[in-house]
Amino acid sequence: MARSKATTSLQDPNSNPLYIHSADHACITHVSKKLAGLGNFNTWRRSMLMALGARNKAVFVDGTYPELCDDHPDFASWSRCNNISDGPHNAEIKQQIFAEVQGSQSVSDYYTRLKQLWEEIKNHESPYTYCCNRPDCSSLKRIVQRHEQDKILKFLTGLSDTFTATRGQILMMEPQPNIAKVFHLVSQEERQRSMKRMSAFAFNVCSKQLSR
């Protein structure tokens, strides 16, 4: 009598990407070294993919395993695995966003760095959901507005202290501008200050030459 061929999941449940071991959870530490920006991104990424690959979960972050529709019979399992795989990565990015400040960077470099981090979070987190399944849902609009406000506050609070007055003026604006407009206003202030410094320097040079 021929033996029936067992399914892969019965032979080894770990070979099924949707299988979750009892030791797997969203807060598990996959790699000991934290992501510290572009400086160690390549080594961190390699270590993270190796750790996820050992659990057969790398397919959820490299795009190999397709996103399932919410009416798919395996959607709940897929969503659970996706959260476990993306959870540590998203936490690392959010820590970077929280810690990011202008420091010695130009306003443009600081804003560009934040935009990169925000975009990375957007690519890994689930899209907004709303009860009525309509894109003009008022609840969805409030959520989007709140996220926009969070970005504005993060950008402004991370600026150097020389922009304290500018920060206060922007926060008092009604209606509140979007993040792109806020960046434009701060960048404009930075350019004006730079021009004033250059004018003052040129004036001092001319004054010294005339006094000789």
JSON list of C-alpha atoms in Angstrom, two decimals:
[
{"chain": "A", "resi": 1, "resn": "MET", "atom": "CA", "xyz": [0.00, 0.00, 0.00]},
{"chain": "A", "resi": 2, "resn": "ALA", "atom": "CA", "xyz": [1.46, 3.31, -1.05]},
{"chain": "A", "resi": 3, "resn": "ARG", "atom": "CA", "xyz": [1.99, 5.84, 1.69]},
{"chain": "A", "resi": 4, "resn": "SER", "atom": "CA", "xyz": [0.23, 9.17, 1.22]},
{"chain": "A", "resi": 5, "resn": "LYS", "atom": "CA", "xyz": [2.47, 12.18, 0.91]},
{"chain": "A", "resi": 6, "resn": "ALA", "atom": "CA", "xyz": [2.28, 14.38, 4.01]},
{"chain": "A", "resi": 7, "resn": "THR", "atom": "CA", "xyz": [1.93, 18.12, 3.62]},
{"chain": "A", "resi": 8, "resn": "THR", "atom": "CA", "xyz": [4.94, 20.32, 4.27]},
{"chain": "A", "resi": 9, "resn": "SER", "atom": "CA", "xyz": [3.32, 21.91, 7.30]},
{"chain": "A", "resi": 10, "resn": "LEU", "atom": "CA", "xyz": [2.75, 18.50, 8.91]},
{"chain": "A", "resi": 11, "resn": "GLN", "atom": "CA", "xyz": [6.32, 17.40, 8.21]},
{"chain": "A", "resi": 12, "resn": "ASP", "atom": "CA", "xyz": [7.79, 20.55, 9.63]},
{"chain": "A", "resi": 13, "resn": "PRO", "atom": "CA", "xyz": [5.48, 23.40, 10.74]},
{"chain": "A", "resi": 14, "resn": "ASN", "atom": "CA", "xyz": [8.49, 25.74, 10.89]},
{"chain": "A", "resi": 15, "resn": "SER", "atom": "CA", "xyz": [8.69, 25.59, 7.07]},
{"chain": "A", "resi": 16, "resn": "ASN", "atom": "CA", "xyz": [5.37, 27.44, 6.87]},
{"chain": "A", "resi": 17, "resn": "PRO", "atom": "CA", "xyz": [5.99, 31.21, 7.15]},
{"chain": "A", "resi": 18, "resn": "LEU", "atom": "CA", "xyz": [2.59, 31.60, 8.84]},
{"chain": "A", "resi": 19, "resn": "TYR", "atom": "CA", "xyz": [3.56, 29.25, 11.67]},
{"chain": "A", "resi": 20, "resn": "ILE", "atom": "CA", "xyz": [4.28, 31.06, 14.93]},
{"chain": "A", "resi": 21, "resn": "HIS", "atom": "CA", "xyz": [6.38, 29.37, 17.59]},
{"chain": "A", "resi": 22, "resn": "SER", "atom": "CA", "xyz": [5.41, 29.89, 21.23]},
{"chain": "A", "resi": 23, "resn": "ALA", "atom": "CA", "xyz": [8.68, 31.80, 21.74]},
{"chain": "A", "resi": 24, "resn": "ASP", "atom": "CA", "xyz": [7.90, 34.31, 18.97]},
{"chain": "A", "resi": 25, "resn": "HIS", "atom": "CA", "xyz": [6.36, 37.64, 19.93]},
{"chain": "A", "resi": 26, "resn": "ALA", "atom": "CA", "xyz": [6.45, 41.26, 18.73]},
{"chain": "A", "resi": 27, "resn": "CYS", "atom": "CA", "xyz": [8.84, 42.41, 21.48]},
{"chain": "A", "resi": 28, "resn": "ILE", "atom": "CA", "xyz": [11.48, 39.76, 20.85]},
{"chain": "A", "resi": 29, "resn": "THR", "atom": "CA", "xyz": [15.01, 41.10, 20.30]},
{"chain": "A", "resi": 30, "resn": "HIS", "atom": "CA", "xyz": [16.20, 39.82, 16.93]},
{"chain": "A", "resi": 31, "resn": "VAL", "atom": "CA", "xyz": [19.61, 41.52, 16.94]},
{"chain": "A", "resi": 32, "resn": "SER", "atom": "CA", "xyz": [21.59, 42.81, 19.92]},
{"chain": "A", "resi": 33, "resn": "LYS", "atom": "CA", "xyz": [22.99, 45.87, 18.15]},
{"chain": "A", "resi": 34, "resn": "LYS", "atom": "CA", "xyz": [20.55, 48.74, 17.73]},
{"chain": "A", "resi": 35, "resn": "LEU", "atom": "CA", "xyz": [20.14, 50.59, 14.45]},
{"chain": "A", "resi": 36, "resn": "ALA", "atom": "CA", "xyz": [22.09, 53.85, 14.76]},
{"chain": "A", "resi": 37, "resn": "GLY", "atom": "CA", "xyz": [21.34, 55.53, 11.45]},
{"chain": "A", "resi": 38, "resn": "LEU", "atom": "CA", "xyz": [23.08, 55.12, 8.12]},
{"chain": "A", "resi": 39, "resn": "GLY", "atom": "CA", "xyz": [26.42, 54.35, 9.80]},
{"chain": "A", "resi": 40, "resn": "ASN", "atom": "CA", "xyz": [25.53, 50.77, 10.75]},
{"chain": "A", "resi": 41, "resn": "PHE", "atom": "CA", "xyz": [22.45, 50.23, 8.57]},
{"chain": "A", "resi": 42, "resn": "ASN", "atom": "CA", "xyz": [24.01, 47.63, 6.24]},
{"chain": "A", "resi": 43, "resn": "THR", "atom": "CA", "xyz": [25.38, 45.43, 9.04]},
{"chain": "A", "resi": 44, "resn": "TRP", "atom": "CA", "xyz": [22.16, 45.84, 11.06]},
{"chain": "A", "resi": 45, "resn": "ARG", "atom": "CA", "xyz": [20.03, 44.93, 8.03]},
{"chain": "A", "resi": 46, "resn": "ARG", "atom": "CA", "xyz": [22.11, 41.84, 7.30]},
{"chain": "A", "resi": 47, "resn": "SER", "atom": "CA", "xyz": [21.85, 40.66, 10.92]},
{"chain": "A", "resi": 48, "resn": "MET", "atom": "CA", "xyz": [18.11, 41.36, 11.03]},
{"chain": "A", "resi": 49, "resn": "LEU", "atom": "CA", "xyz": [17.43, 39.44, 7.81]},
{"chain": "A", "resi": 50, "resn": "MET", "atom": "CA", "xyz": [19.50, 36.50, 9.07]},
{"chain": "A", "resi": 51, "resn": "ALA", "atom": "CA", "xyz": [17.56, 36.45, 12.36]},
{"chain": "A", "resi": 52, "resn": "LEU", "atom": "CA", "xyz": [14.20, 36.67, 10.60]},
{"chain": "A", "resi": 53, "resn": "GLY", "atom": "CA", "xyz": [15.30, 34.11, 8.01]},
{"chain": "A", "resi": 54, "resn": "ALA", "atom": "CA", "xyz": [16.15, 31.62, 10.77]},
{"chain": "A", "resi": 55, "resn": "ARG", "atom": "CA", "xyz": [12.50, 31.87, 11.87]},
{"chain": "A", "resi": 56, "resn": "ASN", "atom": "CA", "xyz": [11.27, 31.77, 8.26]},
{"chain": "A", "resi": 57, "resn": "LYS", "atom": "CA", "xyz": [9.87, 35.29, 8.66]},
{"chain": "A", "resi": 58, "resn": "ALA", "atom": "CA", "xyz": [12.17, 37.29, 6.34]},
{"chain": "A", "resi": 59, "resn": "VAL", "atom": "CA", "xyz": [9.57, 36.86, 3.58]},
{"chain": "A", "resi": 60, "resn": "PHE", "atom": "CA", "xyz": [7.35, 39.36, 5.40]},
{"chain": "A", "resi": 61, "resn": "VAL", "atom": "CA", "xyz": [9.88, 42.21, 5.16]},
{"chain": "A", "resi": 62, "resn": "ASP", "atom": "CA", "xyz": [11.52, 41.57, 1.78]},
{"chain": "A", "resi": 63, "resn": "GLY", "atom": "CA", "xyz": [8.24, 41.49, -0.14]},
{"chain": "A", "resi": 64, "resn": "THR", "atom": "CA", "xyz": [8.44, 37.79, -1.06]},
{"chain": "A", "resi": 65, "resn": "TYR", "atom": "CA", "xyz": [5.23, 36.90, 0.78]},
{"chain": "A", "resi": 66, "resn": "PRO", "atom": "CA", "xyz": [2.31, 38.85, -0.74]},
{"chain": "A", "resi": 67, "resn": "GLU", "atom": "CA", "xyz": [0.00, 40.94, 1.41]},
{"chain": "A", "resi": 68, "resn": "LEU", "atom": "CA", "xyz": [-3.32, 39.14, 1.92]},
{"chain": "A", "resi": 69, "resn": "CYS", "atom": "CA", "xyz": [-6.74, 40.73, 1.61]},
{"chain": "A", "resi": 70, "resn": "ASP", "atom": "CA", "xyz": [-8.71, 40.99, 4.84]},
{"chain": "A", "resi": 71, "resn": "ASP", "atom": "CA", "xyz": [-11.25, 38.43, 3.56]},
{"chain": "A", "resi": 72, "resn": "HIS", "atom": "CA", "xyz": [-8.55, 35.80, 2.88]},
{"chain": "A", "resi": 73, "resn": "PRO", "atom": "CA", "xyz": [-8.83, 32.74, 5.19]},
{"chain": "A", "resi": 74, "resn": "ASP", "atom": "CA", "xyz": [-5.18, 33.16, 6.25]},
{"chain": "A", "resi": 75, "resn": "PHE", "atom": "CA", "xyz": [-5.39, 36.94, 6.80]},
{"chain": "A", "resi": 76, "resn": "ALA", "atom": "CA", "xyz": [-5.38, 36.69, 10.62]},
{"chain": "A", "resi": 77, "resn": "SER", "atom": "CA", "xyz": [-2.28, 34.48, 10.57]},
{"chain": "A", "resi": 78, "resn": "TRP", "atom": "CA", "xyz": [-0.57, 36.72, 8.02]},
{"chain": "A", "resi": 79, "resn": "SER", "atom": "CA", "xyz": [-1.34, 39.86, 10.04]},
{"chain": "A", "resi": 80, "resn": "ARG", "atom": "CA", "xyz": [0.01, 38.25, 13.22]},
{"chain": "A", "resi": 81, "resn": "CYS", "atom": "CA", "xyz": [3.25, 37.17, 11.51]},
{"chain": "A", "resi": 82, "resn": "ASN", "atom": "CA", "xyz": [3.64, 40.55, 9.82]},
{"chain": "A", "resi": 83, "resn": "ASN", "atom": "CA", "xyz": [3.34, 42.33, 13.17]},
{"chain": "A", "resi": 84, "resn": "ILE", "atom": "CA", "xyz": [5.93, 40.03, 14.74]},
{"chain": "A", "resi": 85, "resn": "SER", "atom": "CA", "xyz": [8.36, 40.59, 11.85]},
{"chain": "A", "resi": 86, "resn": "ASP", "atom": "CA", "xyz": [7.91, 44.36, 11.52]},
{"chain": "A", "resi": 87, "resn": "GLY", "atom": "CA", "xyz": [7.44, 45.18, 15.21]},
{"chain": "A", "resi": 88, "resn": "PRO", "atom": "CA", "xyz": [11.13, 45.38, 16.24]},
{"chain": "A", "resi": 89, "resn": "HIS", "atom": "CA", "xyz": [12.07, 47.27, 13.07]},
{"chain": "A", "resi": 90, "resn": "ASN", "atom": "CA", "xyz": [9.30, 49.84, 13.56]},
{"chain": "A", "resi": 91, "resn": "ALA", "atom": "CA", "xyz": [10.29, 50.29, 17.20]},
{"chain": "A", "resi": 92, "resn": "GLU", "atom": "CA", "xyz": [13.89, 51.01, 16.15]},
{"chain": "A", "resi": 93, "resn": "ILE", "atom": "CA", "xyz": [12.76, 53.61, 13.60]},
{"chain": "A", "resi": 94, "resn": "LYS", "atom": "CA", "xyz": [10.44, 55.32, 16.09]},
{"chain": "A", "resi": 95, "resn": "GLN", "atom": "CA", "xyz": [13.30, 55.53, 18.58]},
{"chain": "A", "resi": 96, "resn": "GLN", "atom": "CA", "xyz": [15.42, 57.21, 15.91]},
{"chain": "A", "resi": 97, "resn": "ILE", "atom": "CA", "xyz": [12.65, 59.69, 15.11]},
{"chain": "A", "resi": 98, "resn": "PHE", "atom": "CA", "xyz": [12.25, 60.53, 18.78]},
{"chain": "A", "resi": 99, "resn": "ALA", "atom": "CA", "xyz": [16.01, 61.06, 19.22]},
{"chain": "A", "resi": 100, "resn": "GLU", "atom": "CA", "xyz": [16.61, 62.94, 15.95]},
{"chain": "A", "resi": 101, "resn": "VAL", "atom": "CA", "xyz": [17.56, 66.61, 16.43]},
{"chain": "A", "resi": 102, "resn": "GLN", "atom": "CA", "xyz": [19.02, 69.25, 14.15]},
{"chain": "A", "resi": 103, "resn": "GLY", "atom": "CA", "xyz": [22.31, 69.62, 15.99]},
{"chain": "A", "resi": 104, "resn": "SER", "atom": "CA", "xyz": [24.98, 70.81, 13.55]},
{"chain": "A", "resi": 105, "resn": "GLN", "atom": "CA", "xyz": [22.90, 69.84, 10.50]},
{"chain": "A", "resi": 106, "resn": "SER", "atom": "CA", "xyz": [21.34, 72.37, 8.18]},
{"chain": "A", "resi": 107, "resn": "VAL", "atom": "CA", "xyz": [17.55, 72.66, 8.35]},
{"chain": "A", "resi": 108, "resn": "SER", "atom": "CA", "xyz": [17.33, 70.93, 4.97]},
{"chain": "A", "resi": 109, "resn": "ASP", "atom": "CA", "xyz": [19.48, 67.96, 6.04]},
{"chain": "A", "resi": 110, "resn": "TYR", "atom": "CA", "xyz": [17.56, 67.61, 9.31]},
{"chain": "A", "resi": 111, "resn": "TYR", "atom": "CA", "xyz": [14.19, 67.66, 7.54]},
{"chain": "A", "resi": 112, "resn": "THR", "atom": "CA", "xyz": [15.39, 65.21, 4.85]},
{"chain": "A", "resi": 113, "resn": "ARG", "atom": "CA", "xyz": [16.51, 62.77, 7.53]},
{"chain": "A", "resi": 114, "resn": "LEU", "atom": "CA", "xyz": [13.12, 62.95, 9.27]},
{"chain": "A", "resi": 115, "resn": "LYS", "atom": "CA", "xyz": [11.32, 62.46, 5.96]},
{"chain": "A", "resi": 116, "resn": "GLN", "atom": "CA", "xyz": [13.35, 59.31, 5.30]},
{"chain": "A", "resi": 117, "resn": "LEU", "atom": "CA", "xyz": [12.41, 57.89, 8.70]},
{"chain": "A", "resi": 118, "resn": "TRP", "atom": "CA", "xyz": [8.74, 58.81, 8.31]},
{"chain": "A", "resi": 119, "resn": "GLU", "atom": "CA", "xyz": [8.66, 57.19, 4.88]},
{"chain": "A", "resi": 120, "resn": "GLU", "atom": "CA", "xyz": [10.25, 54.02, 6.24]},
{"chain": "A", "resi": 121, "resn": "ILE", "atom": "CA", "xyz": [7.63, 53.81, 8.99]},
{"chain": "A", "resi": 122, "resn": "LYS", "atom": "CA", "xyz": [4.89, 54.37, 6.41]},
{"chain": "A", "resi": 123, "resn": "ASN", "atom": "CA", "xyz": [6.23, 51.53, 4.25]},
{"chain": "A", "resi": 124, "resn": "HIS", "atom": "CA", "xyz": [6.22, 49.05, 7.13]},
{"chain": "A", "resi": 125, "resn": "GLU", "atom": "CA", "xyz": [3.11, 49.94, 9.10]},
{"chain": "A", "resi": 126, "resn": "SER", "atom": "CA", "xyz": [-0.38, 48.89, 8.08]},
{"chain": "A", "resi": 127, "resn": "PRO", "atom": "CA", "xyz": [-2.39, 51.54, 6.21]},
{"chain": "A", "resi": 128, "resn": "TYR", "atom": "CA", "xyz": [-5.07, 53.48, 8.05]},
{"chain": "A", "resi": 129, "resn": "THR", "atom": "CA", "xyz": [-8.34, 51.62, 8.45]},
{"chain": "A", "resi": 130, "resn": "TYR", "atom": "CA", "xyz": [-11.76, 53.20, 8.81]},
{"chain": "A", "resi": 131, "resn": "CYS", "atom": "CA", "xyz": [-15.14, 51.74, 9.64]},
{"chain": "A", "resi": 132, "resn": "CYS", "atom": "CA", "xyz": [-17.17, 53.03, 6.67]},
{"chain": "A", "resi": 133, "resn": "ASN", "atom": "CA", "xyz": [-14.64, 52.03, 3.96]},
{"chain": "A", "resi": 134, "resn": "ARG", "atom": "CA", "xyz": [-14.91, 55.51, 2.42]},
{"chain": "A", "resi": 135, "resn": "PRO", "atom": "CA", "xyz": [-11.81, 57.62, 1.66]},
{"chain": "A", "resi": 136, "resn": "ASP", "atom": "CA", "xyz": [-13.68, 60.76, 2.77]},
{"chain": "A", "resi": 137, "resn": "CYS", "atom": "CA", "xyz": [-14.37, 59.29, 6.22]},
{"chain": "A", "resi": 138, "resn": "SER", "atom": "CA", "xyz": [-14.19, 62.03, 8.89]},
{"chain": "A", "resi": 139, "resn": "SER", "atom": "CA", "xyz": [-12.48, 59.68, 11.35]},
{"chain": "A", "resi": 140, "resn": "LEU", "atom": "CA", "xyz": [-9.73, 58.95, 8.82]},
{"chain": "A", "resi": 141, "resn": "LYS", "atom": "CA", "xyz": [-9.24, 62.67, 8.21]},
{"chain": "A", "resi": 142, "resn": "ARG", "atom": "CA", "xyz": [-8.78, 63.27, 11.94]},
{"chain": "A", "resi": 143, "resn": "ILE", "atom": "CA", "xyz": [-6.20, 60.47, 12.14]},
{"chain": "A", "resi": 144, "resn": "VAL", "atom": "CA", "xyz": [-4.26, 61.90, 9.18]},
{"chain": "A", "resi": 145, "resn": "GLN", "atom": "CA", "xyz": [-4.39, 65.40, 10.70]},
{"chain": "A", "resi": 146, "resn": "ARG", "atom": "CA", "xyz": [-3.11, 64.07, 14.03]},
{"chain": "A", "resi": 147, "resn": "HIS", "atom": "CA", "xyz": [-0.17, 62.37, 12.32]},
{"chain": "A", "resi": 148, "resn": "GLU", "atom": "CA", "xyz": [0.58, 65.59, 10.43]},
{"chain": "A", "resi": 149, "resn": "GLN", "atom": "CA", "xyz": [0.57, 67.51, 13.74]},
{"chain": "A", "resi": 150, "resn": "ASP", "atom": "CA", "xyz": [2.92, 64.93, 15.26]},
{"chain": "A", "resi": 151, "resn": "LYS", "atom": "CA", "xyz": [5.36, 65.45, 12.38]},
{"chain": "A", "resi": 152, "resn": "ILE", "atom": "CA", "xyz": [5.21, 69.24, 12.77]},
{"chain": "A", "resi": 153, "resn": "LEU", "atom": "CA", "xyz": [5.83, 69.07, 16.52]},
{"chain": "A", "resi": 154, "resn": "LYS", "atom": "CA", "xyz": [8.71, 66.64, 16.07]},
{"chain": "A", "resi": 155, "resn": "PHE", "atom": "CA", "xyz": [10.35, 68.81, 13.41]},
{"chain": "A", "resi": 156, "resn": "LEU", "atom": "CA", "xyz": [9.95, 72.03, 15.42]},
{"chain": "A", "resi": 157, "resn": "THR", "atom": "CA", "xyz": [11.02, 70.65, 18.80]},
{"chain": "A", "resi": 158, "resn": "GLY", "atom": "CA", "xyz": [14.13, 69.10, 17.24]},
{"chain": "A", "resi": 159, "resn": "LEU", "atom": "CA", "xyz": [15.35, 72.43, 15.84]},
{"chain": "A", "resi": 160, "resn": "SER", "atom": "CA", "xyz": [18.27, 74.18, 17.50]},
{"chain": "A", "resi": 161, "resn": "ASP", "atom": "CA", "xyz": [17.51, 76.80, 20.16]},
{"chain": "A", "resi": 162, "resn": "THR", "atom": "CA", "xyz": [18.27, 79.60, 17.70]},
{"chain": "A", "resi": 163, "resn": "PHE", "atom": "CA", "xyz": [14.85, 78.93, 16.15]},
{"chain": "A", "resi": 164, "resn": "THR", "atom": "CA", "xyz": [12.90, 79.31, 19.40]},
{"chain": "A", "resi": 165, "resn": "ALA", "atom": "CA", "xyz": [11.11, 82.47, 18.25]},
{"chain": "A", "resi": 166, "resn": "THR", "atom": "CA", "xyz": [10.34, 81.00, 14.82]},
{"chain": "A", "resi": 167, "resn": "ARG", "atom": "CA", "xyz": [9.01, 77.85, 16.46]},
{"chain": "A", "resi": 168, "resn": "GLY", "atom": "CA", "xyz": [6.64, 79.86, 18.65]},
{"chain": "A", "resi": 169, "resn": "GLN", "atom": "CA", "xyz": [5.36, 81.92, 15.72]},
{"chain": "A", "resi": 170, "resn": "ILE", "atom": "CA", "xyz": [4.57, 78.83, 13.66]},
{"chain": "A", "resi": 171, "resn": "LEU", "atom": "CA", "xyz": [2.77, 77.09, 16.53]},
{"chain": "A", "resi": 172, "resn": "MET", "atom": "CA", "xyz": [0.56, 80.17, 16.94]},
{"chain": "A", "resi": 173, "resn": "MET", "atom": "CA", "xyz": [-0.53, 80.19, 13.28]},
{"chain": "A", "resi": 174, "resn": "GLU", "atom": "CA", "xyz": [-4.20, 79.64, 12.45]},
{"chain": "A", "resi": 175, "resn": "PRO", "atom": "CA", "xyz": [-4.92, 77.54, 10.52]},
{"chain": "A", "resi": 176, "resn": "GLN", "atom": "CA", "xyz": [-1.84, 75.46, 11.18]},
{"chain": "A", "resi": 177, "resn": "PRO", "atom": "CA", "xyz": [0.31, 74.97, 8.06]},
{"chain": "A", "resi": 178, "resn": "ASN", "atom": "CA", "xyz": [1.26, 71.50, 6.88]},
{"chain": "A", "resi": 179, "resn": "ILE", "atom": "CA", "xyz": [4.73, 70.04, 7.44]},
{"chain": "A", "resi": 180, "resn": "ALA", "atom": "CA", "xyz": [5.98, 71.09, 3.97]},
{"chain": "A", "resi": 181, "resn": "LYS", "atom": "CA", "xyz": [4.97, 74.70, 4.63]},
{"chain": "A", "resi": 182, "resn": "VAL", "atom": "CA", "xyz": [6.54, 74.62, 8.10]},
{"chain": "A", "resi": 183, "resn": "PHE", "atom": "CA", "xyz": [9.82, 73.41, 6.59]},
{"chain": "A", "resi": 184, "resn": "HIS", "atom": "CA", "xyz": [9.66, 76.20, 4.00]},
{"chain": "A", "resi": 185, "resn": "LEU", "atom": "CA", "xyz": [9.15, 78.86, 6.69]},
{"chain": "A", "resi": 186, "resn": "VAL", "atom": "CA", "xyz": [12.03, 77.63, 8.84]},
{"chain": "A", "resi": 187, "resn": "SER", "atom": "CA", "xyz": [14.31, 77.17, 5.83]},
{"chain": "A", "resi": 188, "resn": "GLN", "atom": "CA", "xyz": [13.49, 80.71, 4.70]},
{"chain": "A", "resi": 189, "resn": "GLU", "atom": "CA", "xyz": [14.44, 82.05, 8.14]},
{"chain": "A", "resi": 190, "resn": "GLU", "atom": "CA", "xyz": [17.72, 80.14, 7.96]},
{"chain": "A", "resi": 191, "resn": "ARG", "atom": "CA", "xyz": [18.54, 81.64, 4.55]},
{"chain": "A", "resi": 192, "resn": "GLN", "atom": "CA", "xyz": [17.76, 85.17, 5.74]},
{"chain": "A", "resi": 193, "resn": "ARG", "atom": "CA", "xyz": [20.08, 84.75, 8.71]},
{"chain": "A", "resi": 194, "resn": "SER", "atom": "CA", "xyz": [22.82, 83.42, 6.45]},
{"chain": "A", "resi": 195, "resn": "MET", "atom": "CA", "xyz": [22.46, 86.44, 4.15]},
{"chain": "A", "resi": 196, "resn": "LYS", "atom": "CA", "xyz": [22.65, 88.82, 7.12]},
{"chain": "A", "resi": 197, "resn": "ARG", "atom": "CA", "xyz": [25.83, 87.14, 8.36]},
{"chain": "A", "resi": 198, "resn": "MET", "atom": "CA", "xyz": [27.38, 87.38, 4.90]},
{"chain": "A", "resi": 199, "resn": "SER", "atom": "CA", "xyz": [26.43, 91.07, 4.63]},
{"chain": "A", "resi": 200, "resn": "ALA", "atom": "CA", "xyz": [27.86, 91.80, 8.07]},
{"chain": "A", "resi": 201, "resn": "PHE", "atom": "CA", "xyz": [31.08, 89.99, 7.19]},
{"chain": "A", "resi": 202, "resn": "ALA", "atom": "CA", "xyz": [31.42, 91.90, 3.90]},
{"chain": "A", "resi": 203, "resn": "PHE", "atom": "CA", "xyz": [30.78, 95.19, 5.72]},
{"chain": "A", "resi": 204, "resn": "ASN", "atom": "CA", "xyz": [33.47, 94.44, 8.30]},
{"chain": "A", "resi": 205, "resn": "VAL", "atom": "CA", "xyz": [35.98, 93.55, 5.58]},
{"chain": "A", "resi": 206, "resn": "CYS", "atom": "CA", "xyz": [35.26, 96.80, 3.71]},
{"chain": "A", "resi": 207, "resn": "SER", "atom": "CA", "xyz": [35.51, 98.83, 6.92]},
{"chain": "A", "resi": 208, "resn": "LYS", "atom": "CA", "xyz": [38.93, 97.38, 7.73]},
{"chain": "A", "resi": 209, "resn": "GLN", "atom": "CA", "xyz": [40.20, 98.07, 4.23]},
{"chain": "A", "resi": 210, "resn": "LEU", "atom": "CA", "xyz": [38.97, 101.69, 4.33]},
{"chain": "A", "resi": 211, "resn": "SER", "atom": "CA", "xyz": [40.52, 102.30, 7.74]},
{"chain": "A", "resi": 212, "resn": "ARG", "atom": "CA", "xyz": [44.01, 101.40, 6.52]}
]
